[in-house]
PDB file of N, CA, C and O in Angstrom:
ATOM      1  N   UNK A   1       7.740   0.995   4.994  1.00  0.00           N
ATOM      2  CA  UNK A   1       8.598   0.168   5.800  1.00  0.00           C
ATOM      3  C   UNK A   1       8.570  -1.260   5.247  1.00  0.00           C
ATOM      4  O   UNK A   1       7.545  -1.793   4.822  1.00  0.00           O
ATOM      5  N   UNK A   2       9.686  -1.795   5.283  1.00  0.00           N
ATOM      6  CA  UNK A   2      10.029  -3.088   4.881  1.00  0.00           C
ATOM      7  C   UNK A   2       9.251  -4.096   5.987  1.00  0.00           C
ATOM      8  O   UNK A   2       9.456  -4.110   7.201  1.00  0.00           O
ATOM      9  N   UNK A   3       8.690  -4.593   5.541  1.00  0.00           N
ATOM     10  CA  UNK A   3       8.213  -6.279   6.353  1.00  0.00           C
ATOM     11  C   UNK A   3       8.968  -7.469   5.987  1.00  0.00           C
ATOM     12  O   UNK A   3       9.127  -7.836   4.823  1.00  0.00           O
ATOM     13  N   UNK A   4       9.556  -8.223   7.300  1.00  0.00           N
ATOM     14  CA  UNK A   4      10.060  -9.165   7.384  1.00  0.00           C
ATOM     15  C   UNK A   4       9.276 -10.380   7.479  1.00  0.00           C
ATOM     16  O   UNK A   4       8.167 -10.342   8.012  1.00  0.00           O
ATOM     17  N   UNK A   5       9.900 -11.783   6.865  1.00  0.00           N
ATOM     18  CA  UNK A   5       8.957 -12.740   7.849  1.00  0.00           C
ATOM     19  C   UNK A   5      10.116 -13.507   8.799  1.00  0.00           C
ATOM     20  O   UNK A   5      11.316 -13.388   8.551  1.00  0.00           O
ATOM     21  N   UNK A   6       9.592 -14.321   9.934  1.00  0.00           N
ATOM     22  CA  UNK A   6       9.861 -14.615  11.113  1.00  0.00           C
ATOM     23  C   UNK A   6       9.565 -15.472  11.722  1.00  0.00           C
ATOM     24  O   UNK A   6       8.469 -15.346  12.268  1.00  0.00           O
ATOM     25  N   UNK A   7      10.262 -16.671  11.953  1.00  0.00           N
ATOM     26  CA  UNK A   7      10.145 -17.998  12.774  1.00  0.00           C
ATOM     27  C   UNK A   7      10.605 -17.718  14.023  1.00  0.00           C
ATOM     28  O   UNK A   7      11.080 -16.594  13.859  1.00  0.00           O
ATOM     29  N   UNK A   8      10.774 -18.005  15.163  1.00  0.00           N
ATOM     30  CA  UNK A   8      10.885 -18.047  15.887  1.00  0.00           C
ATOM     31  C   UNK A   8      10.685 -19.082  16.844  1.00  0.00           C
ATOM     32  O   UNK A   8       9.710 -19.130  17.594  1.00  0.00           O
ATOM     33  N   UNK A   9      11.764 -20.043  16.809  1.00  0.00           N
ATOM     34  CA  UNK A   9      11.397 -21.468  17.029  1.00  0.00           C
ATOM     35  C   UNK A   9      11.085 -21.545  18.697  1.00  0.00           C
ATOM     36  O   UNK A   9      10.074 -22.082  19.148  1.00  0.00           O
ATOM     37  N   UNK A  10      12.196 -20.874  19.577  1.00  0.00           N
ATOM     38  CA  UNK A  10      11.576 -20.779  20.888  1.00  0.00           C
ATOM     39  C   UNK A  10      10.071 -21.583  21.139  1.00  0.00           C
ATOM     40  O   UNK A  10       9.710 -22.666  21.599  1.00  0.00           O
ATOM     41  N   UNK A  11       9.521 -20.544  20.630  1.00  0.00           N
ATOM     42  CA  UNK A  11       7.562 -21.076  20.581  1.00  0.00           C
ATOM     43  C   UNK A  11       7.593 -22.206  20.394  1.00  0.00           C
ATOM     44  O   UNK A  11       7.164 -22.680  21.445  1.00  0.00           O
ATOM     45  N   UNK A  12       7.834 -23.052  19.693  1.00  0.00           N
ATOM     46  CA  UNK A  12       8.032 -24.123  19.200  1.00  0.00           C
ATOM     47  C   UNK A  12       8.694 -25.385  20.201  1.00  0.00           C
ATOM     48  O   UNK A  12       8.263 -26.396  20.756  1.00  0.00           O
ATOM     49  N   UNK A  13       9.650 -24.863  20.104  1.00  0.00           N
ATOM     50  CA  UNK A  13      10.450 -26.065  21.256  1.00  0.00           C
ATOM     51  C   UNK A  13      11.195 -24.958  22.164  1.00  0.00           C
ATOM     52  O   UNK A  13      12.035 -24.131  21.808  1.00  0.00           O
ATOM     53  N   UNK A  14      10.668 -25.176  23.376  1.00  0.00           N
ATOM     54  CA  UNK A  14      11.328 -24.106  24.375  1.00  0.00           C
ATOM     55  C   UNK A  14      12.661 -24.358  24.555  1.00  0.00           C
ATOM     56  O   UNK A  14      13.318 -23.515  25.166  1.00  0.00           O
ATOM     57  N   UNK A  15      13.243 -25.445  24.105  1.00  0.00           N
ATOM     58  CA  UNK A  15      15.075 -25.542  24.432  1.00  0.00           C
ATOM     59  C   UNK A  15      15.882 -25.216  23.129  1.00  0.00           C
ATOM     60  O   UNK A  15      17.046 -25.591  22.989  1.00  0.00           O
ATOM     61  N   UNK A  16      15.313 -24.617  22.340  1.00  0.00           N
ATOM     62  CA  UNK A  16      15.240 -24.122  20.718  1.00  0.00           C
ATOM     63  C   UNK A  16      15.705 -22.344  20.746  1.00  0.00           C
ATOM     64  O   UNK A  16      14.970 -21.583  21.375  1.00  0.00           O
ATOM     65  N   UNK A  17      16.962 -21.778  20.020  1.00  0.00           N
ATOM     66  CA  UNK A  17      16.981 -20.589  20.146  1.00  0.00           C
ATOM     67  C   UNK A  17      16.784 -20.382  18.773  1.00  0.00           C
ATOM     68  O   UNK A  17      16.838 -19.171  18.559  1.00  0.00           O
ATOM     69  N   UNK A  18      16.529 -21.176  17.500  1.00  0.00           N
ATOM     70  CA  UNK A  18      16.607 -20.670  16.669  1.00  0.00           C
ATOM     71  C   UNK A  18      15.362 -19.493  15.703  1.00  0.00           C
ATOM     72  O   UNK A  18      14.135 -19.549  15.623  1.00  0.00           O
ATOM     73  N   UNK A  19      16.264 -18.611  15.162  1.00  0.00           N
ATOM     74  CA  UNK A  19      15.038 -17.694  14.744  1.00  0.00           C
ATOM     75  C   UNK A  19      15.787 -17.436  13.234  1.00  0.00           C
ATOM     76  O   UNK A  19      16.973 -17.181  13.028  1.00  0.00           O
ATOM     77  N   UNK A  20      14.487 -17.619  12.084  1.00  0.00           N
ATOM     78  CA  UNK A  20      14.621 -17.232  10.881  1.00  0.00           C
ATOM     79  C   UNK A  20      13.973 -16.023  10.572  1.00  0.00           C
ATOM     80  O   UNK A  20      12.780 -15.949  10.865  1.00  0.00           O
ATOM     81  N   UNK A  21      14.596 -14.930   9.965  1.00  0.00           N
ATOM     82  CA  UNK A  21      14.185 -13.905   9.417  1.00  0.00           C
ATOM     83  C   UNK A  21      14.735 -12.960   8.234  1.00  0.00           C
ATOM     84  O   UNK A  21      15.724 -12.239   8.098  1.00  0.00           O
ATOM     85  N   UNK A  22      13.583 -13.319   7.414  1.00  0.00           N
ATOM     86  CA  UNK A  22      14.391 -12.572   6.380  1.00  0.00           C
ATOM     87  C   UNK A  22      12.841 -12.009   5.596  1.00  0.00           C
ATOM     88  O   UNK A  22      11.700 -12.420   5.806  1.00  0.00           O
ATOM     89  N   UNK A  23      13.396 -10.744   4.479  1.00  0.00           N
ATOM     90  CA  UNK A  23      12.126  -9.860   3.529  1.00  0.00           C
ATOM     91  C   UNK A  23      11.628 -10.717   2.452  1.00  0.00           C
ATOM     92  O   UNK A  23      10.660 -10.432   1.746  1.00  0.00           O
ATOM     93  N   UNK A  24      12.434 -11.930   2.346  1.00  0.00           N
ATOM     94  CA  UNK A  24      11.864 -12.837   1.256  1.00  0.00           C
ATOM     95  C   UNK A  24      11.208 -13.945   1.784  1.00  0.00           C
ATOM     96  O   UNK A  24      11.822 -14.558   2.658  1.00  0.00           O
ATOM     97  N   UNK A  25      10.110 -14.345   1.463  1.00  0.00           N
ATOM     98  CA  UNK A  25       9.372 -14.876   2.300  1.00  0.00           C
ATOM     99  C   UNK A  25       9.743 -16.431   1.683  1.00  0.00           C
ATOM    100  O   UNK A  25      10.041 -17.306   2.496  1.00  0.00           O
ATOM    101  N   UNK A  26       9.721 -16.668   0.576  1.00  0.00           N
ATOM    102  CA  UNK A  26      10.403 -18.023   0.144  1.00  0.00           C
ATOM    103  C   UNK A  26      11.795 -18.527   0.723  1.00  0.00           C
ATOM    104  O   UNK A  26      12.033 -19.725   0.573  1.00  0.00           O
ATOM    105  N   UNK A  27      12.601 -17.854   1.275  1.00  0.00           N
ATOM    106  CA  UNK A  27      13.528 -17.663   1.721  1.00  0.00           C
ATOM    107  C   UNK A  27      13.543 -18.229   3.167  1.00  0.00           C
ATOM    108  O   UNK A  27      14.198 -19.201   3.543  1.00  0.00           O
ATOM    109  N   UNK A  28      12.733 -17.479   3.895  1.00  0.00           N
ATOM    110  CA  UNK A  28      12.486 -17.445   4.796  1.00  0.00           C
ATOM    111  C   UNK A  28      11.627 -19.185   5.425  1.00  0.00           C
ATOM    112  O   UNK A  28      11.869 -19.776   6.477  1.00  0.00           O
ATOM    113  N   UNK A  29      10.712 -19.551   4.406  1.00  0.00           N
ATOM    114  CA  UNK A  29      10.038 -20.551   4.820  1.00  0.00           C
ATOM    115  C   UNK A  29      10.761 -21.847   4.437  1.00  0.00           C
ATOM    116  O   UNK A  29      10.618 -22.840   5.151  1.00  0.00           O
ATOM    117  N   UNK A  30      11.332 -21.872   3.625  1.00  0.00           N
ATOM    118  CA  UNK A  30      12.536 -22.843   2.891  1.00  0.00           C
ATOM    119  C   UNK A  30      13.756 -23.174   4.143  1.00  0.00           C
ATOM    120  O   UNK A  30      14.187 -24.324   4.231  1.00  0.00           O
ATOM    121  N   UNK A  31      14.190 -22.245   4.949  1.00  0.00           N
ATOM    122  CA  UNK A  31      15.014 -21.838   6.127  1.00  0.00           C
ATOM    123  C   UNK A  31      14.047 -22.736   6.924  1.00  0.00           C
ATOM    124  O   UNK A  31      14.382 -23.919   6.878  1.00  0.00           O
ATOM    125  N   UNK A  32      12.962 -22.490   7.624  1.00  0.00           N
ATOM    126  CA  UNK A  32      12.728 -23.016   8.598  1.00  0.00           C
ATOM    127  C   UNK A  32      11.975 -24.209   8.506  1.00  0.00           C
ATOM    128  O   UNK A  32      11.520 -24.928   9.396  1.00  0.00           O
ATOM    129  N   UNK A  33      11.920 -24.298   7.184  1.00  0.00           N
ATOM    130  CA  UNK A  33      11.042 -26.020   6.686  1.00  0.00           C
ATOM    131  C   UNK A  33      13.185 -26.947   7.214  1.00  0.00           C
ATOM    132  O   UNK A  33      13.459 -27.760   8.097  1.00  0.00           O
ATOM    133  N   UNK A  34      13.767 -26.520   6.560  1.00  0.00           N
ATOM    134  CA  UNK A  34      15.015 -27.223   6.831  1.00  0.00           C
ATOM    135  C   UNK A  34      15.026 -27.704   7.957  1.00  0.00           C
ATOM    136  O   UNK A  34      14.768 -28.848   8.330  1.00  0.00           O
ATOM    137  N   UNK A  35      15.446 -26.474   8.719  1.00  0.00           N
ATOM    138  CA  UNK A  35      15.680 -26.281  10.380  1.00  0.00           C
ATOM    139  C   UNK A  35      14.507 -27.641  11.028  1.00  0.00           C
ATOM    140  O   UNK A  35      14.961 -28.733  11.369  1.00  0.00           O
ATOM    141  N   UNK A  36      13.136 -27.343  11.095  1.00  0.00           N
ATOM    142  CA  UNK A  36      12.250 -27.846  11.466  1.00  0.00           C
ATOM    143  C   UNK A  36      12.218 -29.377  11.148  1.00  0.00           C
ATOM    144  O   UNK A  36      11.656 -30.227  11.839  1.00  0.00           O
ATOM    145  N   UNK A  37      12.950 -29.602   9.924  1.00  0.00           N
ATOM    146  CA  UNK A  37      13.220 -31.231   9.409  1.00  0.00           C
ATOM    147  C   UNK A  37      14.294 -31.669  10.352  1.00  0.00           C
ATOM    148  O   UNK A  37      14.221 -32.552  11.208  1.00  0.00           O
ATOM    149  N   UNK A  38      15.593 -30.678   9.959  1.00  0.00           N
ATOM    150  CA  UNK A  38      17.120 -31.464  10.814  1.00  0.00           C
ATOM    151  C   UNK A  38      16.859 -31.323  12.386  1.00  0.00           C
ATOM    152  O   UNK A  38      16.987 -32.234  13.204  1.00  0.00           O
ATOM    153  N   UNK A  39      16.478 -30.042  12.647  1.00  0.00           N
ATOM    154  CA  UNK A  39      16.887 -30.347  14.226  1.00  0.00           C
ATOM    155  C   UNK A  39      15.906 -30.916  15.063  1.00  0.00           C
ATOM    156  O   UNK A  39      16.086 -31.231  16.239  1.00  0.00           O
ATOM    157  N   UNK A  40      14.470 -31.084  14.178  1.00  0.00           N
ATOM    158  CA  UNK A  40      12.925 -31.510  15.126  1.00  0.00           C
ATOM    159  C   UNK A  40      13.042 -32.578  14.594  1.00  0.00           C
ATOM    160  O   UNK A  40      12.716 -33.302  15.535  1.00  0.00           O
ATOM    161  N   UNK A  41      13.283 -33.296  13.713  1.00  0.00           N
ATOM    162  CA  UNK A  41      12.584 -34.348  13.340  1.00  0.00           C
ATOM    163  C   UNK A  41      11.079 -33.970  12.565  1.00  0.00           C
ATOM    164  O   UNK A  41      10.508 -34.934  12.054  1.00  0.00           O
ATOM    165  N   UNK A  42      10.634 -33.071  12.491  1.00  0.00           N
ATOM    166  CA  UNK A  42       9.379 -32.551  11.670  1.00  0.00           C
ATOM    167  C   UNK A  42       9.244 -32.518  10.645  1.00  0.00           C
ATOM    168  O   UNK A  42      10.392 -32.546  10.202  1.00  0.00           O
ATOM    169  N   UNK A  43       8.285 -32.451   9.486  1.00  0.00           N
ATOM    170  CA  UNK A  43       8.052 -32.112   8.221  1.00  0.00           C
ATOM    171  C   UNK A  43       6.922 -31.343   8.100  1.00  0.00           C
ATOM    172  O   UNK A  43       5.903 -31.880   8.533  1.00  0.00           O
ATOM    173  N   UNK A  44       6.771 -29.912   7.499  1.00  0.00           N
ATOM    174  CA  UNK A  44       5.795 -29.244   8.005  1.00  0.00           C
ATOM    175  C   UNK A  44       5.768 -28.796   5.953  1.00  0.00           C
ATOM    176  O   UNK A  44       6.709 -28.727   5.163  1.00  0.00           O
ATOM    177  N   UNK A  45       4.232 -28.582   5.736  1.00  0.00           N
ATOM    178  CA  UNK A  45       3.883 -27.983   4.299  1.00  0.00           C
ATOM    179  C   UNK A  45       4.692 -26.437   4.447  1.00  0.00           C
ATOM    180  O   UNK A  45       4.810 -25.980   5.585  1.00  0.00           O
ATOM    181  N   UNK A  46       5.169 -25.758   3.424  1.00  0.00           N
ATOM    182  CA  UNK A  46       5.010 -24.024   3.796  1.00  0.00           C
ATOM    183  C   UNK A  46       3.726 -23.931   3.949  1.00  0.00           C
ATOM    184  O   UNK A  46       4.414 -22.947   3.680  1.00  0.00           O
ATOM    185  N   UNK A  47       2.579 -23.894   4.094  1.00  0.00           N
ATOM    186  CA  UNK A  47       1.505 -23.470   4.127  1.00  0.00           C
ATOM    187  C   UNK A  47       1.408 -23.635   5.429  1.00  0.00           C
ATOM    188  O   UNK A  47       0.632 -22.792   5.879  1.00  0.00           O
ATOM    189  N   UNK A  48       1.893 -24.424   6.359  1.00  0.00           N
ATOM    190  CA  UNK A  48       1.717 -24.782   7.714  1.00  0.00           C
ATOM    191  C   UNK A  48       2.241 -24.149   8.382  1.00  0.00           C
ATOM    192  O   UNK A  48       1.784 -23.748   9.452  1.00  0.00           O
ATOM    193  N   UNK A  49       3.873 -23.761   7.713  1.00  0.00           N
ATOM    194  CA  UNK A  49       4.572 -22.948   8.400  1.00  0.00           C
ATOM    195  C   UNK A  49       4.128 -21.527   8.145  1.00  0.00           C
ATOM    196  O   UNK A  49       4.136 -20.807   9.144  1.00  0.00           O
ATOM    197  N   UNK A  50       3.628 -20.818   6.671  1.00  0.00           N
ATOM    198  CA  UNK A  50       3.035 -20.117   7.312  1.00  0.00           C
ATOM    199  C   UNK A  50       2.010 -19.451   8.307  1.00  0.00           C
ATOM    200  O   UNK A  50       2.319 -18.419   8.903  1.00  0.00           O
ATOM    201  N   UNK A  51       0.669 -20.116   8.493  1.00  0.00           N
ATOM    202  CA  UNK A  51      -0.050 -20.105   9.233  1.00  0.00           C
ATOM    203  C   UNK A  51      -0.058 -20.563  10.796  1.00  0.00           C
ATOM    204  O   UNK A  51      -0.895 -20.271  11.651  1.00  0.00           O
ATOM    205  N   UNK A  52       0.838 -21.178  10.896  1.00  0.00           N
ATOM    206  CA  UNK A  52       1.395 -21.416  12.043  1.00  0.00           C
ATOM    207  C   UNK A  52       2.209 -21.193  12.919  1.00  0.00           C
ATOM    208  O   UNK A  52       2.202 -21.337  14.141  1.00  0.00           O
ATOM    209  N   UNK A  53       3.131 -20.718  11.986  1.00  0.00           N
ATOM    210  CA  UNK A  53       4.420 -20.262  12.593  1.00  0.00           C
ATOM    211  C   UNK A  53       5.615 -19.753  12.516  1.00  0.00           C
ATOM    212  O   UNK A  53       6.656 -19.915  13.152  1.00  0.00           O
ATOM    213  N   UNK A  54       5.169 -18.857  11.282  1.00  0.00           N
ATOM    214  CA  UNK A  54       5.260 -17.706  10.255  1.00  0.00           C
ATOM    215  C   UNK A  54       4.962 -16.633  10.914  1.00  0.00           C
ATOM    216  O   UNK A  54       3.758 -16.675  11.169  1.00  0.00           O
ATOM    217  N   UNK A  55       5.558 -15.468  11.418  1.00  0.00           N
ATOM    218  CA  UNK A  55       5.009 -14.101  11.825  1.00  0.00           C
ATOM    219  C   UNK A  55       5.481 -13.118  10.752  1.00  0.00           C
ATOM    220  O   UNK A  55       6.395 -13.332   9.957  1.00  0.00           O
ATOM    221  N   UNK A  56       4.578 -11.779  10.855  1.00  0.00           N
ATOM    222  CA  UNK A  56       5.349 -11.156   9.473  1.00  0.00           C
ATOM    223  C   UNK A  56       5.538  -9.759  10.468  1.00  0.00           C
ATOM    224  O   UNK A  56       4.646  -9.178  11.086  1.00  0.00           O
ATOM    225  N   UNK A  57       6.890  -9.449  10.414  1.00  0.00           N
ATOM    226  CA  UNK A  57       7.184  -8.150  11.536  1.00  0.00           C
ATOM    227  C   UNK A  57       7.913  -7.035  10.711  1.00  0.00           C
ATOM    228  O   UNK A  57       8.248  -5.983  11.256  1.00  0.00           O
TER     229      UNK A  57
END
């Protein structure tokens, strides 16, 4: 079975629907490093985002 990875910003900011998911994980963390810059105001390492808030489903 294919594994995805998975943001899920909800968690994050509860007035937040956005969710990244995709099988490429560079892909995937590149997506929500963006997201997490434009719509939070945040700057997060990938390393942060993975361990933090990165799920792999």
């Amino acid at each position: 079975m294919t594994q995805a990875h998975r943001l899920d910003c909800e968690k994050e900011a509860a007035d937040c629907r956005f969710i990244v998911q995709s099988e490429d994980e560079t892909e995937a963390v590149e997506l929500a490093r963006s997201h997490m810059r434009e719509v939070h105001g945040q700057d997060y390492t990938d390393d942060e985002l993975r361990q933090e808030y990165m799920e792999t489903v």
